[in-house]
Coordinates of C-alpha atoms in Angstrom, one line a residue:
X42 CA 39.7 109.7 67.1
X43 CA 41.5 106.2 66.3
X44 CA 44.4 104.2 67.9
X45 CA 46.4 102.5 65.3
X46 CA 47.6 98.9 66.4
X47 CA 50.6 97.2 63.6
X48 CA 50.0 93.7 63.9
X49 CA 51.7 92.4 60.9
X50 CA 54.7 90.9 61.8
X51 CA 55.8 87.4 61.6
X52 CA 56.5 86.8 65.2
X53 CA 59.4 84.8 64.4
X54 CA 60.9 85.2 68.0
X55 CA 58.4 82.6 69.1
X56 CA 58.7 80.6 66.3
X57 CA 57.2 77.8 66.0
X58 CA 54.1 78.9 67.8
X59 CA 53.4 81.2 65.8
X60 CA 53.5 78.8 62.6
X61 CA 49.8 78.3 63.2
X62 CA 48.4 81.1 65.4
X63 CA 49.7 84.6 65.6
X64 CA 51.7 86.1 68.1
X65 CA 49.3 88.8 69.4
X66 CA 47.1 85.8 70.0
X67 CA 49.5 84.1 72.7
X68 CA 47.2 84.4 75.7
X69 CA 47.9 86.3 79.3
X70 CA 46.2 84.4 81.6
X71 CA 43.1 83.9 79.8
X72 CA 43.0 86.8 76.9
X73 CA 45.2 87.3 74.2
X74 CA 47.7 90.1 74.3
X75 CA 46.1 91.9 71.5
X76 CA 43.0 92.4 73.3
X77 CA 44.4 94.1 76.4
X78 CA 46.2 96.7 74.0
X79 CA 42.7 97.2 72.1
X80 CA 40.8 97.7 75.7
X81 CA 44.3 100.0 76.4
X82 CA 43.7 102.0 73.2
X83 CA 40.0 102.8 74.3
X84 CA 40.3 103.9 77.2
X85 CA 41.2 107.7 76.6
X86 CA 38.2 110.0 76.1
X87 CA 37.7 110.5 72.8
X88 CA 39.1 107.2 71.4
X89 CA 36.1 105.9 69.2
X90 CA 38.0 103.0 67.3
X91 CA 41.1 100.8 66.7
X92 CA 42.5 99.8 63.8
X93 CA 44.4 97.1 63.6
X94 CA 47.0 96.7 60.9
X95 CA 47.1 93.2 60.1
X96 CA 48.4 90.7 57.6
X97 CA 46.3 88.8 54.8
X98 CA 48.1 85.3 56.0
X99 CA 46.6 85.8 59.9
X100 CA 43.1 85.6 60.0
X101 CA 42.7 84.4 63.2
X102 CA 43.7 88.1 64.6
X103 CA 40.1 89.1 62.6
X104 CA 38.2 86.5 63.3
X105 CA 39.1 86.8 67.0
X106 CA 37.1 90.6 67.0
X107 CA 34.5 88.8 64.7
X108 CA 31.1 86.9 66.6
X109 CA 30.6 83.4 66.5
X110 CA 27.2 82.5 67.3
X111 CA 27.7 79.0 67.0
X112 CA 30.2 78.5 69.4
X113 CA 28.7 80.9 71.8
X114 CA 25.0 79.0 71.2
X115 CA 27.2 76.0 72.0
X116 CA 28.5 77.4 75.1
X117 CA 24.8 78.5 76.4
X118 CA 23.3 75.3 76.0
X119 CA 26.1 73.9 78.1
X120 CA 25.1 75.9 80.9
X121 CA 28.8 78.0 80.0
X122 CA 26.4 81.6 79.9
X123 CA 29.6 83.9 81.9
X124 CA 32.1 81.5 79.5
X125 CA 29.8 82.8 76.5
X126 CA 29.7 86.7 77.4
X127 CA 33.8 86.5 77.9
X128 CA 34.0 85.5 74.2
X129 CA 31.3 87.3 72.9
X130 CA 33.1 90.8 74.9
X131 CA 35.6 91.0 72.2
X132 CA 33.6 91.1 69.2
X133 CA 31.8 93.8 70.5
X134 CA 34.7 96.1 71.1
X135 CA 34.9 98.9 68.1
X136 CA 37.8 97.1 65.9
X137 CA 38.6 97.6 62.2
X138 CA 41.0 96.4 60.2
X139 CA 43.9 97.4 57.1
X140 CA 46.9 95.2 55.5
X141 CA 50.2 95.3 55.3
X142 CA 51.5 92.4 53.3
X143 CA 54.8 93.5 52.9
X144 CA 56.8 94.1 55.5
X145 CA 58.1 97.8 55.2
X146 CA 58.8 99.1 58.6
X147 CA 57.1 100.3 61.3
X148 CA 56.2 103.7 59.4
X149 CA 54.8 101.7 56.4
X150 CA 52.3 100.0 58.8
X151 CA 51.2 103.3 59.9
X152 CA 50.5 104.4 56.7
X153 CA 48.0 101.8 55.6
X154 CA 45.4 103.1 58.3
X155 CA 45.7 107.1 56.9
X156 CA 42.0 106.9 55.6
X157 CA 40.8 105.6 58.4
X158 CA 42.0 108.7 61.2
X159 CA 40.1 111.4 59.1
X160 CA 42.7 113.5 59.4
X161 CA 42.2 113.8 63.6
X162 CA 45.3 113.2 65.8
X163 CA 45.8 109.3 66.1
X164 CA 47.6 107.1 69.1
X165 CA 50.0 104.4 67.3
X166 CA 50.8 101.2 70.3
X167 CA 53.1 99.0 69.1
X168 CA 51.4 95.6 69.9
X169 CA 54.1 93.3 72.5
X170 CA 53.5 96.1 75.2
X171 CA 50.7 96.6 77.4
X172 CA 49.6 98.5 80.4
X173 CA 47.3 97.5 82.9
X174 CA 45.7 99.6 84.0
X175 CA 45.3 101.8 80.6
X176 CA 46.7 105.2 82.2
X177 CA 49.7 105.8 79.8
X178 CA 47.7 106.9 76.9
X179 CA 45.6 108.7 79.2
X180 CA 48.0 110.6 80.5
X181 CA 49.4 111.8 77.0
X182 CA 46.1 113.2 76.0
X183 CA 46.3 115.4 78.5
X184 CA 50.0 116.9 78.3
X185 CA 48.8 116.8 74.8
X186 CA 45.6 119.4 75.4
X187 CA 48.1 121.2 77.9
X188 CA 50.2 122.3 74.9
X189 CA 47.9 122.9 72.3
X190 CA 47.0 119.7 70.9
X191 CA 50.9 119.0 70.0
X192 CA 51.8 115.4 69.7
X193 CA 52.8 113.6 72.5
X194 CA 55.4 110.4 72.9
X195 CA 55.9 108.1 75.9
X196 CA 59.6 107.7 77.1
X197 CA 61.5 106.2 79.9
X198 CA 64.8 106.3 81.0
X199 CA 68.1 103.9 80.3
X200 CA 71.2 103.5 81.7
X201 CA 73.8 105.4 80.1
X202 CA 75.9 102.5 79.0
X203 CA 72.4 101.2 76.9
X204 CA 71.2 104.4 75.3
X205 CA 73.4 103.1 72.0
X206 CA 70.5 100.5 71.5
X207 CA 67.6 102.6 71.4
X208 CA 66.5 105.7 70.0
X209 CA 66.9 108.6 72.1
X210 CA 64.9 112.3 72.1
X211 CA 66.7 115.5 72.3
X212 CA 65.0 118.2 74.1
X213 CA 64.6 119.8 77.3
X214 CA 62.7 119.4 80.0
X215 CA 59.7 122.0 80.6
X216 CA 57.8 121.0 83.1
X217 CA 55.6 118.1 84.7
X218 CA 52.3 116.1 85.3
X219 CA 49.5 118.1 87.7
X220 CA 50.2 116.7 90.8
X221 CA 53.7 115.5 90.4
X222 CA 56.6 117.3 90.8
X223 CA 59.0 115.5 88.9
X224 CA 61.9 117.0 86.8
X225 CA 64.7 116.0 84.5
X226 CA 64.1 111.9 83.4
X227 CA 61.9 111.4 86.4
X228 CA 58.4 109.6 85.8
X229 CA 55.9 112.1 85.1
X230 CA 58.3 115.0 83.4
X231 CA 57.3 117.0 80.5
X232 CA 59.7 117.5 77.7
X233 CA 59.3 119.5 74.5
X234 CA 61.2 117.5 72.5
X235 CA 63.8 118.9 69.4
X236 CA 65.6 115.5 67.7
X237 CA 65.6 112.2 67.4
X238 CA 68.7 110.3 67.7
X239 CA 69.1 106.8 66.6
X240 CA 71.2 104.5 68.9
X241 CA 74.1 107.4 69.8
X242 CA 77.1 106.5 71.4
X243 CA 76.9 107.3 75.2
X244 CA 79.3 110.7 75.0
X245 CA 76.7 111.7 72.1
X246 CA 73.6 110.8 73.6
X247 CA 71.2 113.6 74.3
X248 CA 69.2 112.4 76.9
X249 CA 68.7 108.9 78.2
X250 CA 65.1 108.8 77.3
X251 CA 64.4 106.4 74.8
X252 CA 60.4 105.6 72.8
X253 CA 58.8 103.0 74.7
X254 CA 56.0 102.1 72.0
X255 CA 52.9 104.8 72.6
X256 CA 52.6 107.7 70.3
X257 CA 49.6 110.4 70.2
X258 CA 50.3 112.0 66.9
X259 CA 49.5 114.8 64.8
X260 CA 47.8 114.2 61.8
X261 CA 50.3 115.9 59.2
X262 CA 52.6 112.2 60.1
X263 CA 50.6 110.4 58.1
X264 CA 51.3 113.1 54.7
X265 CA 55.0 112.9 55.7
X266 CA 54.9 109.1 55.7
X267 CA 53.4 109.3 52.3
X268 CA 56.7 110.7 50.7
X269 CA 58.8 109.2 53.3
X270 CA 62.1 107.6 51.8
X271 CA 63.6 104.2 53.2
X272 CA 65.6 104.5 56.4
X273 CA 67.4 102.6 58.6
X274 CA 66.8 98.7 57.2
X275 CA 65.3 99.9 53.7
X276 CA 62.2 100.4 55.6
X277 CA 60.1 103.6 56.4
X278 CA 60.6 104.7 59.6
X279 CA 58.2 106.4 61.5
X280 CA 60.7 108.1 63.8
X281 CA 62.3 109.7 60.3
X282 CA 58.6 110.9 59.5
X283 CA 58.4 112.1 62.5
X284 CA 61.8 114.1 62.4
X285 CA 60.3 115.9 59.6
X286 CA 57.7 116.7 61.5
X287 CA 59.2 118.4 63.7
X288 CA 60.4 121.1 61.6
X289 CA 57.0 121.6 61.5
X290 CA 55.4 121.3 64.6
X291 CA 56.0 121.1 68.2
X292 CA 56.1 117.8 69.8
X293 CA 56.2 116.8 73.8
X294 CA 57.3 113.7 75.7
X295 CA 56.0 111.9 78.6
X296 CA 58.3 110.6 80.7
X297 CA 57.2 107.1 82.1
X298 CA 58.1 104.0 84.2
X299 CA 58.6 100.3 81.4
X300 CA 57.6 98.8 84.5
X301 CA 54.3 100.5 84.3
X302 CA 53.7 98.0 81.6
X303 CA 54.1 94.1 81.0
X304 CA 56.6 93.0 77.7
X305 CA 55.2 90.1 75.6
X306 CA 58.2 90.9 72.9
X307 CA 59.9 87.9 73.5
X308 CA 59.3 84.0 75.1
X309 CA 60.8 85.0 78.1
X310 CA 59.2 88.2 78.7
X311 CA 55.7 86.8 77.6
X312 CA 56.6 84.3 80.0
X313 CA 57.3 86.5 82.9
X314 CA 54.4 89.0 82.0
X315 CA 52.2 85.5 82.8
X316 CA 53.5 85.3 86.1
X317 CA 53.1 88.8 86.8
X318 CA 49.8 89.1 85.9
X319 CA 49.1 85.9 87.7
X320 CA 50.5 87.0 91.2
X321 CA 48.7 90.3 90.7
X322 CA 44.9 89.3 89.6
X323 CA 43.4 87.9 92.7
X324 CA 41.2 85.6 90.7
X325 CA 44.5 83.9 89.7
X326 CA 47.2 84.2 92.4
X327 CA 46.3 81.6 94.8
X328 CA 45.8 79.2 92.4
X329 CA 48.5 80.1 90.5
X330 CA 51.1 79.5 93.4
X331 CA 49.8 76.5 94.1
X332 CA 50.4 74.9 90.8
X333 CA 53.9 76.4 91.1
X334 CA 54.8 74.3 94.2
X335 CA 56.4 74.7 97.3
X336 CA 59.7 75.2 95.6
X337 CA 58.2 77.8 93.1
X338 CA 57.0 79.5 95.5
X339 CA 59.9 80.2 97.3
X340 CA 61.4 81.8 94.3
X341 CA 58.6 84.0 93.8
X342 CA 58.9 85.3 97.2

């Protein structure tokens, strides 16, 4: 079973970082954000391989994943042996990559990794999202073996004056996490879900539950994006494919909690996922507040 990771984009939010080095290279602390979604990706049981759907003009995402026993000679015979092992730990994680060298949407992306799935179910995590602690995806396989093998999507809820930016599922709520008792929008609620609505007004919105970025999908998506028209932006959408697919088959979300995760989408959130991850890793936080200051400090609390 695969995870399928788009990382073509331009990145032009962070312009111009990203005129030299890609966006899903901008470190967290000290690893860059792509590799925290790769070690994400893994983590369910199952998960064999990633592959990461990447651009012909950004290298440096490949040759990140690729070994350099030069530079990790280098670092031996300085004495840098745990500095060494950190940098040789990502080439030895099971990544693979496809292109996408036009920008085509979201679905588009998908599609370039359909001979690599082998026809299994396949996560998709969108790449300027990542969770911690890797439990998301987890938990999606298994509402996902709970109802058959049926594909799964993680969603959280927004207030109703918001749910005209996002894309919203229709559906009904049927039941809930072992363990949990939640219901309705709460974290940990089951729904089956029956539409997809694309940024409704707020007296047409279904539900408040909108995508947050992890998919476990069936593999009949990737035959539907295959003859999937241009949607929304002239681009293929993978929420139209998967539309179609549910005329097919059924298909469950996940509530969640955003907060479970850290947004690196933008300066500000990268920014602010730093300091998170900063406070929280013990190996960082006291240091970290004391190159803040006195007055940072007080801010943070």
């Amino acid at each position: 079973m695969k995870a399928i990771i788009p990382a073509a984009g331009l990145g032009t939010r962070f312009l111009p970082a990203t005129k030299c080095t890609p966006k899903e290279l901008l470190p967290v602390l000290d690893k860059p954000v792509i590799q925290y979604v790769v070690e994400e990706a893994l983590e369910p049981e199952g998960v064999d391989g990633v592959v990461i759907v990447n651009s012909h003009e950004k290298p440096q995402i490949e040759s990140y994943f690729s070994v350099d026993h030069a530079f990790e000679s280098t670092l031996r015979k300085r004495g840098k042996t745990a500095e060494a092992a950190r940098v040789h730990e990502a080439s030895t994680l099971p990544v693979s990559f496809v292109y996408q060298d036009e920008a085509r949407g979201l679905g588009h992306a998908v599609l370039q990794a359909a001979d690599e799935i082998d026809r299994d179910p396949f996560f998709v995590l969108l790449g300027d999202y990542f969770v911690p602690d890797r439990q998301m995806c987890v938990r999606m396989a298994e509402v996902s073996r709970e109802h058959g093998g049926a594909s799964v999507i993680a969603v959280a809820p927004v207030p109703a004056d918001q749910v005209s930016r996002y894309g919203i599922i229709a559906g009904e709520c049927v039941g809930c996490l072992p363990g949990t008792e939640a219901e309705g929008e709460q974290e940990g609620a089951v729904w089956k879900v029956t539409g997809l609505v694309e940024k409704p007004r707020p007296e047409y919105a279904p539900s408040h539950l909108f995508i947050v970025g992890r998919y476990l999908l069936s593999p009949r998506i990737m035959e539907l994006l295959a003859t999937q028209g241009p949607g929304a932006g002239n681009e293929i959408q993978l929420t139209d494919a998967m539309e179609r697919l549910l005329a097919e088959e059924e298909m469950y979300a996940l509530v969640v909690d955003p907060a479970e995760g850290c947004d690196t989408g933008t300066p500000a959130a990268w920014a602010a996922t730093n300091a998170r991850m900063a406070l929280e890793d013990p190996s960082f936080s006291e240091a970290f507040r004391e190159e803040f200051g006195e007055k940072g400090t007080a801010v943070l609390g």
